[in-house]
Coordinates of C-alpha atoms and ligand atoms in Angstrom, one line a residue:
M662 CA 16.8 -16.1 -12.4
N663 CA 15.4 -15.2 -9.0
A664 CA 13.4 -12.3 -7.7
N665 CA 16.4 -10.4 -6.4
E666 CA 18.1 -10.7 -9.8
L667 CA 14.9 -9.6 -11.6
R668 CA 14.6 -6.6 -9.4
S669 CA 18.2 -5.5 -10.1
K670 CA 18.0 -6.3 -13.8
Y671 CA 14.9 -4.2 -14.2
I672 CA 16.5 -1.2 -12.5
E673 CA 19.7 -1.7 -14.4
F674 CA 17.9 -1.8 -17.7
F675 CA 16.0 1.4 -17.1
K676 CA 19.2 3.1 -15.8
S677 CA 20.8 2.2 -19.1
K678 CA 17.9 4.1 -20.7
N679 CA 18.7 7.2 -18.7
H680 CA 16.3 6.7 -15.9
V681 CA 17.2 7.7 -12.4
E682 CA 16.6 5.2 -9.6
I683 CA 14.4 6.6 -6.9
S684 CA 13.6 5.0 -3.5
G685 CA 10.3 3.2 -3.0
Q686 CA 8.3 4.8 -0.3
S687 CA 6.5 3.9 2.9
L688 CA 3.4 1.7 2.7
I689 CA 1.5 4.4 4.4
P690 CA 0.7 7.1 1.9
E691 CA 1.9 10.6 2.6
N692 CA -0.9 13.1 2.9
D693 CA -3.7 11.1 1.3
P694 CA -6.6 10.4 3.6
S695 CA -8.5 8.4 1.0
V696 CA -6.4 5.3 1.0
L697 CA -4.9 3.3 3.9
F698 CA -2.0 1.8 2.0
T699 CA 0.2 2.4 -1.0
T700 CA -1.6 0.2 -3.5
A701 CA 0.5 0.7 -6.7
G702 CA 4.0 1.8 -7.6
M703 CA 2.7 5.0 -9.0
H704 CA 0.9 6.1 -5.8
P705 CA 3.8 8.1 -4.3
L706 CA 4.3 9.8 -7.7
V707 CA 0.8 11.2 -8.0
P708 CA 1.8 14.9 -7.4
Y709 CA 4.4 14.5 -10.1
L710 CA 2.1 12.9 -12.6
L711 CA -0.2 15.9 -12.0
G712 CA 2.6 18.3 -13.0
E713 CA 4.8 19.0 -10.0
K714 CA 8.5 18.9 -10.9
H715 CA 10.3 15.8 -9.5
P716 CA 13.7 16.4 -7.9
A717 CA 15.2 13.4 -9.8
G718 CA 14.2 14.5 -13.3
T719 CA 11.8 13.2 -15.9
R720 CA 12.8 9.5 -16.3
L721 CA 12.4 7.5 -13.1
T722 CA 12.5 3.9 -12.0
D723 CA 12.0 2.1 -8.7
Y724 CA 10.7 -0.9 -6.9
Q725 CA 7.9 -0.3 -4.5
K726 CA 6.3 -2.5 -1.8
C727 CA 2.5 -2.4 -2.1
I728 CA -0.5 -3.6 -0.1
R729 CA -3.9 -4.4 -1.6
T730 CA -6.5 -6.0 0.6
G731 CA -9.5 -5.4 -1.6
D732 CA -9.5 -9.1 -2.7
I733 CA -8.3 -10.5 0.6
D734 CA -10.9 -13.3 0.4
E735 CA -9.3 -14.7 -2.7
V736 CA -5.9 -14.9 -0.9
G737 CA -5.3 -18.6 -0.5
D738 CA -5.6 -19.5 -4.1
P739 CA -2.3 -20.0 -5.9
S740 CA -1.9 -16.5 -7.3
H741 CA -3.5 -13.8 -5.1
L742 CA -1.3 -11.8 -2.7
T743 CA -2.1 -8.9 -0.3
C744 CA 1.5 -7.8 -0.4
F745 CA 3.5 -7.5 -3.6
E746 CA 6.3 -5.6 -5.1
M747 CA 5.9 -3.5 -8.2
L748 CA 8.7 -2.6 -10.5
G749 CA 8.1 0.7 -12.2
N750 CA 9.3 3.2 -14.7
W751 CA 8.0 6.7 -15.4
S752 CA 8.2 9.3 -18.0
L753 CA 7.1 12.7 -16.7
G754 CA 6.4 14.6 -19.8
D755 CA 9.5 13.0 -21.4
Y756 CA 9.1 10.0 -23.8
F757 CA 5.7 8.6 -24.6
K758 CA 4.0 5.5 -26.1
K759 CA 6.5 4.5 -28.8
E760 CA 9.6 4.5 -26.6
S761 CA 7.7 3.1 -23.6
I762 CA 6.5 0.1 -25.6
G763 CA 10.0 -0.3 -27.2
F764 CA 11.6 -0.4 -23.7
S765 CA 9.2 -3.0 -22.4
Y766 CA 9.5 -5.3 -25.3
E767 CA 13.3 -5.0 -25.3
F768 CA 13.6 -5.8 -21.6
L769 CA 11.2 -8.8 -21.9
T770 CA 12.6 -10.4 -25.1
S771 CA 16.3 -9.4 -25.5
P772 CA 18.6 -12.3 -24.5
K773 CA 20.7 -9.7 -22.7
W774 CA 17.8 -9.0 -20.3
L775 CA 14.9 -11.5 -19.7
G776 CA 15.1 -13.3 -23.0
L777 CA 11.4 -14.4 -23.0
D778 CA 10.1 -16.1 -26.1
P779 CA 8.3 -13.4 -28.2
R780 CA 5.8 -16.1 -29.4
K781 CA 4.6 -16.3 -25.8
I782 CA 3.9 -12.6 -25.5
S783 CA 0.6 -10.9 -26.5
V784 CA -0.8 -7.5 -25.6
T785 CA -4.0 -5.6 -25.2
V786 CA -4.8 -2.0 -26.3
F787 CA -7.6 0.4 -25.5
A788 CA -10.5 -0.1 -27.9
G789 CA -11.9 3.5 -27.5
D790 CA -15.1 4.9 -26.1
E791 CA -16.9 8.3 -25.6
N792 CA -14.0 9.5 -23.4
A793 CA -11.0 8.8 -25.7
P794 CA -10.4 7.2 -29.1
R795 CA -9.0 3.8 -29.9
D796 CA -5.3 3.8 -29.1
E797 CA -3.9 3.6 -32.6
E798 CA -0.6 5.1 -31.5
A799 CA 0.0 2.2 -29.0
A800 CA -1.0 -0.4 -31.6
A801 CA 1.3 1.1 -34.2
A802 CA 4.2 1.1 -31.7
W803 CA 3.6 -2.7 -31.0
I804 CA 3.5 -3.5 -34.7
A805 CA 6.7 -1.5 -35.3
N806 CA 8.3 -3.6 -32.6
G807 CA 7.3 -6.8 -34.4
M808 CA 4.2 -7.8 -32.6
P809 CA 1.9 -9.7 -35.0
E810 CA -1.4 -7.8 -35.5
D811 CA -3.5 -10.8 -34.4
K812 CA -1.8 -10.8 -31.0
I813 CA -3.1 -7.4 -30.2
A814 CA -6.6 -7.5 -28.5
Y815 CA -8.6 -4.3 -28.4
L816 CA -10.5 -4.2 -25.2
P817 CA -12.8 -1.7 -23.5
A818 CA -12.1 0.7 -20.6
S819 CA -12.8 -2.0 -18.0
D820 CA -9.6 -3.7 -19.2
N821 CA -7.5 -1.0 -20.8
W822 CA -8.1 2.2 -18.9
W823 CA -6.2 2.7 -15.6
A824 CA -6.9 5.1 -12.8
A825 CA -5.6 5.0 -9.3
G826 CA -8.9 6.0 -7.9
P827 CA -12.2 7.8 -8.6
T828 CA -10.3 11.0 -9.2
G829 CA -6.7 11.8 -10.2
P830 CA -4.4 10.9 -13.0
C831 CA -5.6 8.3 -15.5
G832 CA -5.4 7.2 -19.1
P833 CA -5.5 4.3 -21.6
D834 CA -3.1 1.5 -21.0
T835 CA -1.5 -1.3 -22.9
E836 CA -1.1 -4.5 -20.9
I837 CA 1.4 -7.3 -21.6
F838 CA 0.6 -10.9 -21.2
Y839 CA 2.6 -14.1 -21.0
W840 CA 1.3 -17.5 -22.2
V841 CA 0.8 -19.9 -19.3
G842 CA -1.0 -22.6 -21.4
E843 CA 0.5 -25.8 -22.7
N844 CA 3.2 -25.7 -25.3
L845 CA 3.0 -22.6 -27.6
P846 CA -0.1 -20.5 -28.1
P847 CA -2.2 -21.4 -31.1
K848 CA -2.1 -18.9 -34.0
G849 CA -4.2 -15.8 -33.4
S850 CA -4.5 -16.5 -29.7
N851 CA -4.6 -13.4 -27.5
K852 CA -6.2 -12.1 -24.3
G853 CA -9.5 -11.5 -26.2
T854 CA -9.8 -15.0 -27.6
D855 CA -8.2 -17.1 -24.8
P856 CA -8.3 -15.1 -21.5
E857 CA -7.5 -18.0 -19.2
N858 CA -4.2 -18.8 -20.7
W859 CA -2.7 -15.3 -20.8
L860 CA -1.3 -13.9 -17.5
E861 CA -0.8 -10.2 -17.2
I862 CA 2.8 -9.3 -16.2
W863 CA 3.1 -5.6 -17.1
N864 CA 0.9 -2.6 -17.5
N865 CA 2.0 0.6 -19.4
V866 CA -0.4 3.4 -18.6
F867 CA -0.4 6.5 -20.7
M868 CA -1.5 9.1 -18.2
Q869 CA -2.7 12.1 -20.2
Y870 CA -5.8 12.9 -18.2
N871 CA -6.8 14.0 -14.7
R872 CA -10.3 12.9 -13.7
I873 CA -11.9 15.8 -11.8
D874 CA -15.2 14.0 -11.1
E875 CA -17.4 11.3 -12.4
K876 CA -18.1 13.1 -15.6
N877 CA -15.1 15.3 -16.4
L878 CA -11.6 14.6 -17.6
E879 CA -9.1 17.3 -18.2
L880 CA -5.9 17.0 -20.1
L881 CA -2.8 17.0 -17.9
P882 CA -0.2 19.7 -18.6
K883 CA 2.2 16.9 -19.7
K884 CA 1.8 13.4 -21.1
N885 CA 3.2 10.9 -18.8
V886 CA 4.0 7.2 -18.8
D887 CA 3.5 5.0 -15.7
T888 CA 4.3 1.4 -16.0
G889 CA 4.1 -1.3 -13.3
M890 CA 5.4 -4.9 -13.5
G891 CA 4.4 -7.4 -10.8
L892 CA 7.7 -8.8 -9.4
E893 CA 6.3 -12.0 -7.9
R894 CA 4.4 -13.0 -11.0
T895 CA 7.1 -12.2 -13.5
N896 CA 9.6 -14.1 -11.4
C897 CA 7.2 -17.0 -11.4
I898 CA 6.8 -17.2 -15.1
L899 CA 10.5 -16.8 -15.7
Q900 CA 11.0 -20.0 -13.6
G901 CA 8.2 -21.8 -15.3
K902 CA 6.4 -22.4 -12.0
K903 CA 2.6 -22.8 -11.7
S904 CA 2.3 -20.6 -8.6
V905 CA 4.1 -17.8 -6.9
Y906 CA 4.1 -19.8 -3.7
L907 CA 6.4 -22.3 -5.4
T908 CA 9.1 -19.7 -6.1
E909 CA 11.9 -18.8 -3.7
V910 CA 9.9 -15.7 -2.7
F911 CA 7.6 -17.9 -0.6
Q912 CA 9.4 -21.2 -0.3
P913 CA 11.5 -20.4 2.8
I914 CA 8.3 -19.0 4.5
I915 CA 6.4 -22.2 3.6
K916 CA 9.3 -24.3 4.9
T917 CA 9.1 -22.6 8.2
I918 CA 5.3 -23.1 8.4
E919 CA 5.9 -26.8 7.5
K920 CA 8.3 -27.2 10.3
L921 CA 5.9 -25.5 12.8
S922 CA 2.9 -27.5 11.7
N923 CA 4.5 -30.9 10.8
Y924 CA 2.5 -30.6 7.6
T925 CA 4.0 -31.1 4.2
Y926 CA 2.9 -28.6 1.6
G927 CA 1.3 -30.2 -1.5
T928 CA -0.5 -33.1 0.2
D929 CA -3.9 -31.7 1.0
E930 CA -5.7 -29.0 -0.9
E931 CA -7.5 -27.5 2.1
K932 CA -4.3 -27.4 4.2
D933 CA -2.3 -25.9 1.4
R934 CA -4.8 -23.1 1.3
S935 CA -4.1 -22.4 5.0
V936 CA -0.4 -22.5 4.4
R937 CA -0.7 -19.9 1.6
I938 CA -2.9 -17.7 3.7
I939 CA -0.4 -17.8 6.6
A940 CA 2.6 -17.2 4.2
D941 CA 0.9 -14.2 2.5
H942 CA -0.5 -12.6 5.6
A943 CA 2.7 -13.1 7.6
R944 CA 4.6 -11.4 4.8
S945 CA 2.1 -8.5 4.7
S946 CA 2.1 -8.1 8.5
V947 CA 5.9 -8.0 8.6
F948 CA 6.0 -5.3 5.9
I949 CA 3.3 -3.2 7.6
L950 CA 4.8 -3.5 11.1
G951 CA 8.3 -3.0 9.8
D952 CA 7.5 0.0 7.6
Q953 CA 9.3 3.3 8.2
K954 CA 5.9 4.7 9.3
G955 CA 5.1 1.4 11.0
V956 CA 1.5 0.9 12.1
S957 CA 0.4 -1.2 15.0
P958 CA -2.7 -3.4 15.3
A959 CA -5.7 -1.2 16.1
R960 CA -9.5 -1.0 16.0
V961 CA -9.6 1.4 13.0
G962 CA -7.8 2.3 9.8
A963 CA -4.6 0.6 8.6
G964 CA -4.1 -0.8 12.1
Y965 CA -7.4 -2.7 11.7
V966 CA -6.4 -4.2 8.4
L967 CA -3.1 -5.3 10.0
R968 CA -5.0 -6.8 12.9
R969 CA -7.3 -8.7 10.5
L970 CA -4.3 -10.1 8.6
I971 CA -2.6 -11.3 11.8
R972 CA -5.7 -12.8 13.2
R973 CA -6.6 -14.6 10.0
A974 CA -3.1 -16.1 9.8
V975 CA -3.3 -17.2 13.4
R976 CA -6.6 -18.9 12.8
H977 CA -5.3 -20.8 9.8
G978 CA -2.3 -21.8 11.9
M979 CA -4.7 -23.3 14.4
K980 CA -6.4 -25.2 11.6
L981 CA -3.0 -26.7 10.7
G982 CA -2.7 -27.8 14.3
I983 CA -0.1 -25.3 15.4
D984 CA -0.9 -24.9 19.1
K985 CA 1.6 -22.3 20.2
D986 CA 2.4 -18.7 19.2
F987 CA 4.1 -19.0 15.8
M988 CA 3.8 -15.7 13.9
A989 CA 7.1 -14.3 15.2
E990 CA 8.9 -17.4 14.1
V991 CA 7.5 -17.0 10.6
A992 CA 8.3 -13.4 10.7
V993 CA 12.0 -14.2 11.3
T994 CA 12.1 -15.9 8.0
V995 CA 10.3 -13.1 6.2
V996 CA 12.7 -10.5 7.6
E997 CA 15.7 -12.6 6.7
N998 CA 14.5 -13.0 3.1
F999 CA 13.6 -9.4 2.4
K1000 CA 16.0 -7.3 4.5
I1001 CA 18.4 -6.6 1.7
A1002 CA 15.8 -5.0 -0.5
Y1003 CA 13.9 -3.5 2.5
P1004 CA 16.5 -2.6 5.2
E1005 CA 13.7 -1.1 7.4
L1006 CA 12.6 -4.7 8.2
E1007 CA 15.9 -5.4 9.9
Q1008 CA 15.9 -2.1 11.7
N1009 CA 12.4 -2.6 13.1
K1010 CA 12.6 -6.4 13.7
N1011 CA 12.2 -6.2 17.4
K1012 CA 9.0 -4.2 17.1
I1013 CA 7.8 -6.7 14.4
F1014 CA 8.3 -9.7 16.6
S1015 CA 7.0 -8.3 19.8
E1016 CA 3.8 -6.8 18.3
L1017 CA 3.1 -10.1 16.5
T1018 CA 3.5 -12.1 19.7
S1019 CA 1.3 -9.8 21.7
E1020 CA -1.4 -9.6 19.1
E1021 CA -1.4 -13.3 18.7
A1022 CA -1.8 -13.9 22.4
K1023 CA -4.6 -11.4 22.6
F1024 CA -6.4 -13.1 19.7
R1025 CA -6.1 -16.6 21.1
Q1026 CA -8.0 -15.4 24.2
T1027 CA -10.6 -13.7 22.0
L1028 CA -11.0 -16.8 19.9
K1029 CA -11.4 -19.1 22.8
K1030 CA -14.2 -17.1 24.2
G1031 CA -15.9 -16.4 20.8
E1032 CA -15.8 -20.0 19.7
A1033 CA -17.1 -21.3 23.0
E1034 CA -20.0 -18.8 22.6
F1035 CA -20.6 -20.0 19.0
E1036 CA -20.7 -23.6 20.2
K1037 CA -23.3 -22.7 22.8
M1038 CA -25.5 -21.0 20.2
L1039 CA -25.2 -23.8 17.6
P1040 CA -28.1 -25.9 18.7
N1041 CA -30.4 -22.9 18.5
L1042 CA -28.9 -21.8 15.1
M1043 CA -29.5 -25.3 13.7
K1044 CA -33.3 -24.7 14.2
N1045 CA -33.1 -22.1 11.4
P1046 CA -34.0 -24.0 8.2
K1047 CA -32.4 -21.3 6.0
K1048 CA -29.1 -21.8 7.7
I1049 CA -28.5 -18.0 8.0
I1050 CA -26.7 -16.4 10.9
S1051 CA -28.4 -13.1 11.5
G1052 CA -26.4 -9.9 11.4
K1053 CA -27.3 -9.3 15.0
V1054 CA -25.9 -12.6 16.3
A1055 CA -22.7 -12.0 14.3
Y1056 CA -22.4 -8.5 15.5
N1057 CA -22.9 -9.6 19.1
L1058 CA -20.0 -12.0 18.8
Y1059 CA -17.9 -9.2 17.5
E1060 CA -18.9 -6.5 20.0
T1061 CA -18.9 -8.7 23.1
Y1062 CA -16.1 -11.1 22.4
G1063 CA -14.1 -9.3 19.7
Y1064 CA -14.9 -12.2 17.4
P1065 CA -14.4 -10.8 13.8
L1066 CA -17.1 -11.0 11.2
E1067 CA -15.0 -12.9 8.7
L1068 CA -14.2 -15.6 11.2
T1069 CA -17.9 -16.0 12.1
Q1070 CA -18.4 -16.4 8.3
E1071 CA -15.7 -19.1 8.2
L1072 CA -16.9 -20.8 11.3
G1073 CA -20.4 -20.6 10.0
A1074 CA -19.4 -22.0 6.6
E1075 CA -17.8 -25.0 8.3
N1076 CA -21.2 -25.7 9.7
G1077 CA -23.1 -25.0 6.5
F1078 CA -24.2 -21.4 7.5
T1079 CA -24.1 -18.1 5.7
V1080 CA -23.9 -14.8 7.6
D1081 CA -26.2 -11.9 6.9
V1082 CA -23.4 -9.4 6.2
E1083 CA -25.8 -6.5 5.5
G1084 CA -27.5 -7.1 8.8
F1085 CA -24.1 -7.2 10.5
K1086 CA -23.3 -3.8 9.0
E1087 CA -26.5 -2.3 10.1
A1088 CA -26.0 -3.5 13.6
E1089 CA -22.5 -2.1 13.5
K1090 CA -23.7 1.2 12.3
K1091 CA -26.1 1.5 15.1
H1092 CA -23.4 0.8 17.6
Q1093 CA -20.4 2.7 16.3
E1094 CA -19.6 6.0 14.9
A1095 CA -19.9 5.7 11.2
S1096 CA -16.3 6.8 10.6
K1097 CA -14.9 3.5 11.7
T1098 CA -16.4 1.5 8.9
A1099 CA -15.7 4.3 6.4
E1100 CA -12.0 4.0 7.2
V1101 CA -12.0 0.3 6.7
G1102 CA -13.8 0.7 3.4
A1103 CA -11.3 3.4 2.4
A1104 CA -8.7 0.6 1.8
K1105 CA -10.4 0.1 -1.6
G1106 CA -10.9 3.7 -2.3
G1107 CA -9.2 6.2 -4.6
L1108 CA -6.9 9.1 -4.4
A1109 CA -8.4 12.3 -3.1
E1110 CA -7.7 15.6 -4.6
Q1111 CA -5.3 17.5 -2.3
S1112 CA -7.5 20.2 -1.0
D1113 CA -6.3 23.4 0.6
V1114 CA -7.5 22.2 4.0
T1115 CA -5.5 19.0 4.0
T1116 CA -2.4 21.0 2.8
K1117 CA -2.9 23.3 5.9
Y1118 CA -3.2 20.3 8.1
H1119 CA -0.1 18.9 6.6
T1120 CA 2.0 21.9 7.5
A1121 CA 0.5 21.9 11.0
T1122 CA 1.8 18.4 11.5
H1123 CA 5.3 19.7 10.9
L1124 CA 4.8 22.5 13.5
L1125 CA 3.3 20.0 15.9
Q1126 CA 6.2 17.6 15.6
Q1127 CA 8.8 20.3 16.4
A1128 CA 6.7 21.7 19.2
L1129 CA 6.4 18.2 20.8
I1130 CA 10.2 17.8 20.6
D1131 CA 10.8 21.2 22.1
V1132 CA 8.5 20.4 25.0
L1133 CA 9.0 16.6 25.5
G1134 CA 12.5 16.1 24.2
E1135 CA 14.3 14.1 21.5
Q1136 CA 12.6 10.8 22.4
V1137 CA 9.6 12.1 20.3
A1138 CA 9.6 10.7 16.8
Q1139 CA 6.8 10.7 14.3
K1140 CA 5.1 7.3 13.9
G1141 CA 2.5 8.3 11.5
S1142 CA -0.1 10.8 10.7
N1143 CA -3.5 10.9 9.2
I1144 CA -5.3 13.8 7.8
T1145 CA -8.9 14.4 6.7
N1146 CA -10.7 17.6 5.9
E1147 CA -12.0 17.7 9.4
R1148 CA -9.0 16.9 11.6
M1149 CA -5.5 15.6 11.9
R1150 CA -4.1 12.8 13.9
F1151 CA -0.4 12.6 14.8
D1152 CA 1.2 9.5 16.3
F1153 CA 4.6 9.8 18.0
T1154 CA 6.8 7.8 20.3
F1155 CA 6.6 8.8 24.0
D1156 CA 6.3 6.6 27.0
R1157 CA 3.7 8.3 29.2
P1158 CA 0.6 10.4 28.9
M1159 CA 1.3 14.1 28.5
T1160 CA 0.3 16.4 31.3
K1161 CA -2.3 19.2 30.8
E1162 CA 0.5 21.8 31.0
E1163 CA 2.6 20.0 28.4
I1164 CA -0.4 19.8 26.0
Q1165 CA -1.1 23.5 26.5
K1166 CA 2.5 24.4 26.0
V1167 CA 2.7 22.5 22.7
E1168 CA -0.5 24.1 21.5
D1169 CA 0.8 27.5 22.4
I1170 CA 4.1 27.0 20.5
V1171 CA 2.2 25.9 17.4
N1172 CA -0.1 28.9 17.5
E1173 CA 2.8 31.3 18.2
K1174 CA 4.6 30.0 15.1
I1175 CA 1.4 30.5 13.1
K1176 CA 1.1 34.0 14.3
E1177 CA 4.7 34.8 13.4
D1178 CA 3.6 34.0 9.8
L1179 CA 6.8 32.2 9.0
P1180 CA 7.6 31.4 5.4
V1181 CA 7.6 27.7 4.3
T1182 CA 10.3 27.0 1.7
M1183 CA 11.4 24.0 -0.2
Q1184 CA 14.9 22.9 -1.3
V1185 CA 16.0 19.9 -3.2
M1186 CA 19.2 18.2 -1.9
P1187 CA 20.8 14.8 -1.4
L1188 CA 19.3 13.0 1.6
D1189 CA 22.6 13.0 3.5
D1190 CA 22.9 16.7 3.2
A1191 CA 19.4 17.1 4.4
K1192 CA 20.2 15.1 7.5
K1193 CA 23.4 17.1 8.0
A1194 CA 21.3 20.3 7.8
G1195 CA 19.2 19.0 10.6
A1196 CA 16.2 17.8 8.7
R1197 CA 14.0 15.1 10.3
A1198 CA 13.4 12.2 7.9
L1199 CA 11.1 9.2 8.2
F1200 CA 12.5 8.2 4.9
T1201 CA 15.2 5.6 4.4
G1202 CA 16.5 6.6 1.0
K1203 CA 19.4 5.6 -1.2
Y1204 CA 22.8 7.1 -0.7
G1205 CA 23.0 10.4 -2.6
E1206 CA 19.3 10.4 -3.6
D1207 CA 17.8 13.9 -4.0
V1208 CA 14.9 14.7 -1.7
K1209 CA 12.7 17.6 -1.0
V1210 CA 13.3 19.4 2.3
Y1211 CA 10.6 21.7 3.7
T1212 CA 11.8 24.4 6.1
I1213 CA 9.5 26.6 8.2
G1214 CA 11.4 29.7 9.3
R1215 CA 12.7 33.1 8.2
D1216 CA 16.0 31.7 7.0
A1217 CA 16.4 28.1 5.7
E1218 CA 20.0 28.0 6.8
N1219 CA 20.3 30.0 10.0
D1220 CA 16.9 30.8 11.5
W1221 CA 14.3 28.1 11.3
F1222 CA 11.8 26.3 13.5
S1223 CA 11.2 23.1 11.6
K1224 CA 12.9 21.1 8.8
E1225 CA 11.7 17.9 7.4
V1226 CA 12.3 15.6 4.4
C1227 CA 8.8 15.4 2.9
G1228 CA 7.0 15.2 -0.4
G1229 CA 4.7 18.2 0.3
P1230 CA 2.6 20.0 -0.5
H1231 CA 2.6 22.8 2.1
V1232 CA 1.2 26.2 2.7
Q1233 CA 3.3 29.1 1.6
H1234 CA 3.4 30.9 5.0
T1235 CA 2.1 29.7 8.4
A1236 CA -0.6 32.3 8.9
Q1237 CA -2.5 30.4 6.2
I1238 CA -3.1 27.6 8.8
G1239 CA -5.3 29.6 11.2
Q1240 CA -6.0 28.7 14.8
F1241 CA -4.6 25.3 16.0
K1242 CA -6.3 23.3 18.8
I1243 CA -5.4 20.0 20.4
Q1244 CA -8.6 18.1 21.1
K1245 CA -7.2 14.8 22.5
E1246 CA -4.0 13.1 23.6
Q1247 CA -4.2 9.4 24.2
S1248 CA -2.4 6.1 23.9
S1249 CA -2.2 4.6 20.4
S1250 CA -0.2 1.5 21.2
A1251 CA 2.6 0.5 23.5
G1252 CA 5.0 3.5 23.7
V1253 CA 3.1 5.5 21.1
R1254 CA 0.8 8.5 21.8
R1255 CA -1.8 10.0 19.5
I1256 CA -2.8 13.6 19.3
R1257 CA -6.0 14.7 17.6
A1258 CA -6.1 18.3 16.6
V1259 CA -8.1 20.7 14.5
I1260 CA -7.5 24.0 12.7
S1261 CA -9.9 26.8 11.9
G1262 CA -9.9 30.1 10.2
G1263 CA -6.6 30.9 8.4
L1264 CA -5.9 32.6 5.1
P1265 CA -6.5 31.2 1.6
L1266 CA -3.5 29.6 -0.1
D1267 CA -1.9 31.6 -3.0
K1268 CA -2.7 30.2 -6.4
H1269 CA 0.1 29.7 -8.8
Ligands
LIG301 N1 -0.4 2.1 -12.2 C1 -0.4 0.9 -13.0 C2 -0.7 -0.3 -12.2 O1 -0.7 -0.3 -11.0 C3 0.9 0.8 -13.7 O2 2.0 1.1 -12.9 O3 -1.0 -1.3 -12.8

């Protein structure tokens, strides 16, 4: 079996259990200022886990591209990845623990599906604490399916409680592990007794709670199931390979890197690590650049994470002795390998290649200057007996030469130095507005509650997009948006700065539409019908897939101002938004402009 077959089999299995296949979503979360990327398959489903009705029903399945950069420093070992695919299935108030566990076990062990050896499977179940009791229901379901009692490990919340963030839907989970030790597991072996030899492949979360704050949980209106299986890992164990990098998911990428570097993977541990870092980071960069809401390298936010991935890959390419621009060549292989499952990569391939090449060229300049500067400082640094590079020195390399902290750390480590990271951060804080670091840190953060203010901003982005098209023409297309409680940002394609008059005109149109107090309505329809009805969609969905369409206007068929395919939520009528003001219009990246705007006043939202 290979990853493509595993992906299809998973979807096919859950369809046979009456699940509807839905499309995975963009890597850039809709409407959620607290995270930079989609970090789990369930992320786009948060509103539905909280109780909103999903257009496709109560049993769903999909595959979702995800980015997690929280443990980026561990990438390079044989198992960590910053970009991965999650296979998922959900019950929204439909079936619960017994059926969910039954489905998982059948898919894993039935010869018709994966046919894994049941002796090599063990599980963990929530042990209970002051928040919730020991999960007897899950344990009973496992036993009913034939799992021996001694292969169930009861573990605390740190292992068996899953939450997407500090607030939001959460609950106890049961995790499924595969034996990666020699031969067969000894009797009574489980994750509790022998943690090293059991690899997690699937996580079934029983989402019954909503965390409101640090202390308080409330019961959700419905009991949900959220499961996620790591595609790369499961594919790896199915093939009996020791590392995901040895599977066909990564081998073509590694072959390309071998050709570019004249190095053969598997002959030198340090160089292998560089190959893995390039392979992983190139894959992540291609997925981020090629996303339907594609981001470009930037100094803040998701664009900064992207820049960091590209730059780290380039540096490891240099370590392997690749002395020309190479990222675009690796990217060709990535696009080729994933375009069937992710057609947006093929659609956006020219952008992917050109952005990679230009970022790489920029970085080589930066590196040359930064490394030369470091060499100059080295004799002086050597005088420091503690071998610590102060935060100020590291920050100076960054601020003056654009030399990133993590590279100063790597360069330092090669010469036996550590870097005072705290000191770096202090120096950074002094020099920059605090928000920049906050946004980078947000990559690890959680899911914010959708506040009324962000809902108002969200509807304002729809008005803004239509107003921009009315004033500037059809070449305007949304490239991304970012909302906090304080402001909105909206990126769109346009090839020159807007004039003062144009900015004023756009602002006036938005305020006019707010004053008209137009109703905002939602309809569910197949994606193709939505497009025919004139809805704008960032979304590349499956044929016939039902989507939500938000219309702003008196009559959703004959008299409307804006129509977009979108997950919501939105205000009920536009007067709730208040006054709209554009604060800034500037360049975001080549051919992309960015507007920053604020709203004030406005009416409260109706409560349901
Ligand atoms: N949300 C859970 C996870 O990410 C299961 O999908 O592991």
